[in-house]
Short mmCIF file of C-alpha atoms in Angstrom, two decimals:
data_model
loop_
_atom_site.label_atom_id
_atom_site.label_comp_id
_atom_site.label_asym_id
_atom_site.label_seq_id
_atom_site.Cartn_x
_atom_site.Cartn_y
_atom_site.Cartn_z
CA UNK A 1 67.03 -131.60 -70.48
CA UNK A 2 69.44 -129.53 -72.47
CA UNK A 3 72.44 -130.33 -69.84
CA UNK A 4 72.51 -131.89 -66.90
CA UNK A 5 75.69 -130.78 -64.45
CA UNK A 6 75.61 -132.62 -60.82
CA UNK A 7 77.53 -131.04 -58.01
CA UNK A 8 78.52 -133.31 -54.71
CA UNK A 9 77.98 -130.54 -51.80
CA UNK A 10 80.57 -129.35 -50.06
CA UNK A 11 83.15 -131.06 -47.50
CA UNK A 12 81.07 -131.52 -44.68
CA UNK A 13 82.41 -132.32 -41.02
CA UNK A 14 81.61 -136.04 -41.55
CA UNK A 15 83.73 -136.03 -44.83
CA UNK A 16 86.72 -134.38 -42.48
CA UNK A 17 86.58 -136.59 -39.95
CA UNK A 18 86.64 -139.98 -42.23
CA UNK A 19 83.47 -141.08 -41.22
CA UNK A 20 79.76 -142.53 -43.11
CA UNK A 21 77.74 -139.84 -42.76
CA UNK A 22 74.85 -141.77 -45.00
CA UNK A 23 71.26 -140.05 -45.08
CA UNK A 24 72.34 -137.95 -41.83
CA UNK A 25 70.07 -134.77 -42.11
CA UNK A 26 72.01 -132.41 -39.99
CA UNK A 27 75.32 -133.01 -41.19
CA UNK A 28 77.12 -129.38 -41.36
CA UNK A 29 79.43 -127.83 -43.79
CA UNK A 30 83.44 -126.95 -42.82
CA UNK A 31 84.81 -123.90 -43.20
CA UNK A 32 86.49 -125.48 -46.20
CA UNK A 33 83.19 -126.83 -47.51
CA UNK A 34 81.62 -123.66 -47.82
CA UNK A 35 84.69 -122.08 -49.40
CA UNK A 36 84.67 -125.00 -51.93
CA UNK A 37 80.84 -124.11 -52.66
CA UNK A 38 81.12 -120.68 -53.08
CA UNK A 39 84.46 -120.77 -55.62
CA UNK A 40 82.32 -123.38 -57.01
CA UNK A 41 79.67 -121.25 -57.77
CA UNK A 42 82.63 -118.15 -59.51
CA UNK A 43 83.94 -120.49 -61.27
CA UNK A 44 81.36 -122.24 -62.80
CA UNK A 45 81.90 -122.09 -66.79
CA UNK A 46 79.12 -124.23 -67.70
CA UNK A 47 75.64 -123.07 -69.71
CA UNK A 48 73.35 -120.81 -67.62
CA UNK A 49 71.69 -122.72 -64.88
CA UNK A 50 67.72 -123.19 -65.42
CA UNK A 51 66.72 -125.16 -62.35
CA UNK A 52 68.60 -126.21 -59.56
CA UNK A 53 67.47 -129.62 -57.69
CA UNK A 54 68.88 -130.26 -54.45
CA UNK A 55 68.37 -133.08 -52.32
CA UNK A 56 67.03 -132.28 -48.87
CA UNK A 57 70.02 -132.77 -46.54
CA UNK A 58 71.56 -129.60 -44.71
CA UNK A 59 74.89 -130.03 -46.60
CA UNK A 60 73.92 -130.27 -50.17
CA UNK A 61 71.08 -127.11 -48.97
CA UNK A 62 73.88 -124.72 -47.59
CA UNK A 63 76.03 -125.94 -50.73
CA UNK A 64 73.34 -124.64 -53.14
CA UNK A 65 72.60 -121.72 -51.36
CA UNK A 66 76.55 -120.35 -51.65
CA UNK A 67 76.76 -121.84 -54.94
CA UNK A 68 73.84 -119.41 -56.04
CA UNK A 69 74.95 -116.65 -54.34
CA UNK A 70 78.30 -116.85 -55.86
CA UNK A 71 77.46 -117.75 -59.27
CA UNK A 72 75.14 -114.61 -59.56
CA UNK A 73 71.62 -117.12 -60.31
CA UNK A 74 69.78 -115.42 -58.41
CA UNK A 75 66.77 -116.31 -61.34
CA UNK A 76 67.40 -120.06 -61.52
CA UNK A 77 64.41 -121.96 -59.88
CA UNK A 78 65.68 -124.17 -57.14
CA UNK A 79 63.80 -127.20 -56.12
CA UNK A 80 64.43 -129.48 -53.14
CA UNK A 81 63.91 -133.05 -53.40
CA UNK A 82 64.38 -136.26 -51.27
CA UNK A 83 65.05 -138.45 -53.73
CA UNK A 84 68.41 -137.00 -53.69
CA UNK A 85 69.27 -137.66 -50.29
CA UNK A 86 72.88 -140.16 -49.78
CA UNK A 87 72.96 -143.12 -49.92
CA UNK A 88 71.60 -144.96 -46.02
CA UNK A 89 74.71 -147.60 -45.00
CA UNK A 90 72.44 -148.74 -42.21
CA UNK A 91 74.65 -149.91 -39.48
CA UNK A 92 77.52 -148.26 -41.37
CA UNK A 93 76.75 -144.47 -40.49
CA UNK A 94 79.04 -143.05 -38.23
CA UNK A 95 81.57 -145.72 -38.49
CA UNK A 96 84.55 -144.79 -40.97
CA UNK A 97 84.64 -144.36 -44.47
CA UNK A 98 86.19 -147.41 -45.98
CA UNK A 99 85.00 -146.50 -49.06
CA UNK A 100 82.00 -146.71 -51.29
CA UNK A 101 83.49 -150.26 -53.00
CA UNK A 102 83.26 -151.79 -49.19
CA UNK A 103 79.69 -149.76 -48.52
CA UNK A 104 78.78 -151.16 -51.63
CA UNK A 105 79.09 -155.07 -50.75
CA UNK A 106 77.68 -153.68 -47.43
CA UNK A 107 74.14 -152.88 -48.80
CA UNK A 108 74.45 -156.12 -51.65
CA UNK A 109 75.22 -158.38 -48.72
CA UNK A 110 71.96 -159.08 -46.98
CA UNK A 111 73.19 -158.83 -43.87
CA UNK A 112 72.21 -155.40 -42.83
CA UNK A 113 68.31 -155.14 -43.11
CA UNK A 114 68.65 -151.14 -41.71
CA UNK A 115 70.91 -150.37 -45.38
CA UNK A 116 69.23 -148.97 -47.96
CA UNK A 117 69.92 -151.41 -51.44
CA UNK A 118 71.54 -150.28 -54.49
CA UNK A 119 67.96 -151.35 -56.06
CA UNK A 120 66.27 -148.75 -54.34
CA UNK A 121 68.87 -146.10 -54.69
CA UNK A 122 67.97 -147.03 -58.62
CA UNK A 123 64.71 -146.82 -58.19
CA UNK A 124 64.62 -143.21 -56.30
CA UNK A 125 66.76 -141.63 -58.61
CA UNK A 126 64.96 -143.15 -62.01
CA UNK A 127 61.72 -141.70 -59.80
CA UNK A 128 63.45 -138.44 -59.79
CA UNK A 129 64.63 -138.66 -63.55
CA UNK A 130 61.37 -139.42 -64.59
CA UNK A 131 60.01 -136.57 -63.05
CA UNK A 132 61.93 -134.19 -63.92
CA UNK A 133 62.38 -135.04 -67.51
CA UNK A 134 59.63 -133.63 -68.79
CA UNK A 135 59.54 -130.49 -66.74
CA UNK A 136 62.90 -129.78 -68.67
CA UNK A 137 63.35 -130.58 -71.86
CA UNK A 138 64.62 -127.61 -72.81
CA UNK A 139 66.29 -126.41 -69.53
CA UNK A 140 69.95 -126.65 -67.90
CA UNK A 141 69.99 -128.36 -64.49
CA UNK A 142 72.61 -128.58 -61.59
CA UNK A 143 71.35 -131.98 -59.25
CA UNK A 144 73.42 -130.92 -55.95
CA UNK A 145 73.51 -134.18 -53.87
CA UNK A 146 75.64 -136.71 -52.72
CA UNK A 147 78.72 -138.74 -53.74
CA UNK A 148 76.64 -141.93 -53.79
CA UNK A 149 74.45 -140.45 -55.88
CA UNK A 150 76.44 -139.08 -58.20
CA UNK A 151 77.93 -142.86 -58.79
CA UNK A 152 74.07 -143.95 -59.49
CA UNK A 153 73.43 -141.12 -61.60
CA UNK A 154 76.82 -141.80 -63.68
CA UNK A 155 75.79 -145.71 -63.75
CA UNK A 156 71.99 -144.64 -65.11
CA UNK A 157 73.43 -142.12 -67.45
CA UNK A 158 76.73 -144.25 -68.98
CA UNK A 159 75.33 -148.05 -68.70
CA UNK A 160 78.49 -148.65 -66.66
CA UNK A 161 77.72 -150.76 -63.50
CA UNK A 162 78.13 -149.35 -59.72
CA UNK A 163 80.97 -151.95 -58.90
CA UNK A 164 83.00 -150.92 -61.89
CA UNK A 165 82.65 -146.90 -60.71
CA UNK A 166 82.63 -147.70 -56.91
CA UNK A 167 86.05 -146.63 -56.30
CA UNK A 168 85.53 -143.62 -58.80
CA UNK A 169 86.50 -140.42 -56.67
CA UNK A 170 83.28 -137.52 -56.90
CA UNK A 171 85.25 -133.93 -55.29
CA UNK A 172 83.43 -132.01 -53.09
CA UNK A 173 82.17 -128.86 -55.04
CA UNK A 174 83.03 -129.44 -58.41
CA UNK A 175 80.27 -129.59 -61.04
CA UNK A 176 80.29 -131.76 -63.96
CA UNK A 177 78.27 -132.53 -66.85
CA UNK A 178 76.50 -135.78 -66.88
CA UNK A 179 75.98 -137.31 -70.67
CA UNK A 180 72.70 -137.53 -71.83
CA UNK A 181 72.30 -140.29 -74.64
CA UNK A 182 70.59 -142.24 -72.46
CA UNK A 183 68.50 -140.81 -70.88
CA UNK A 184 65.26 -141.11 -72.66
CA UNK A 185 66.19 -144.85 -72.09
CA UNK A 186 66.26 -144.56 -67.98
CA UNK A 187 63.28 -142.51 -68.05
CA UNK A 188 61.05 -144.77 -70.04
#
């Protein structure tokens, strides 16, 4: 990959309402969500978008589809994949958001055999990276996903462990560049 830019979707109604939403597939967009997606898309300043990879859940979807429209890509090849899909809390969707330090010692605890582990998380997004590596070397990608996953991508990507970014705030709708030094190292 040239770049790599990520972009958390949208506020979705779970995100209003304080509450896990987790791997939820139907989880909708707010009013506010979509407006956040499609300024997101105007004011995007970054290089040309190549490919787009979204993860599969209706949020981050509706998010890439107004981000598109706004941003004028209507070229950029735009590929959905699970592996992008949030973070599962188990027995922690639908209750509400304490944050992603106390989700974290959820899944790391054991006790919850329904939550998905922060090992597999790693392992489905190195999947994905491995993938996808190859397919762009010389490309610009957007990943539009999840907050979770933006923490695991940032962890891959910087060395830095999940605990130390847990309480590390990802907006809804605003793209950033993801550093790339390592990345031959993840994907290895």
């Amino acid at each position: 990959m040239k770049q790599l830019y990520f972009m958390r979707h949208g506020q979705s109604e779970v995100n209003a309402a304080g509450i896990y939403g987790g791997s939820q597939p139907h989880i909708k967009l707010t009013q506010l969500g979509r407006k956040q997606a499609v300024l997101a898309g105007r004011e995007f300043t970054g290089a040309p978008i190549d490919v787009i990879y979204a993860s599969n859940l209706d949020r981050a979807q509706l998010t890439t589809k107004l981000f598109v429209e706004a941003a004028g890509y209507s070229d950029a090849i735009i590929v959905t994949d699970e592996r992008l899909h949030e973070i599962d809390p188990g027995t922690m969707t639908g209750q509400r958001d304490q944050g992603f330090t106390k989700a974290l010692k959820h899944m790391t605890s054991g006790d919850d055999p329904t939550s998905e582990t922060p090992e597999q998380v790693f392992a489905r997004v190195t999947s994905f990276l491995r993938d996808v590596e190859p397919l762009t070397r010389d490309k610009t990608v957007l990943v539009v996903a999840h907050a979770g996953v933006a923490r695991v991508f940032q962890s891959l990507l910087t060395g830095v462990t999940l605990a130390s970014i847990s309480d590390t705030t990802i907006p809804n709708a605003e793209p950033f560049e993801l550093p790339l030094d390592r990345l031959n190292e993840v994907v290895k």
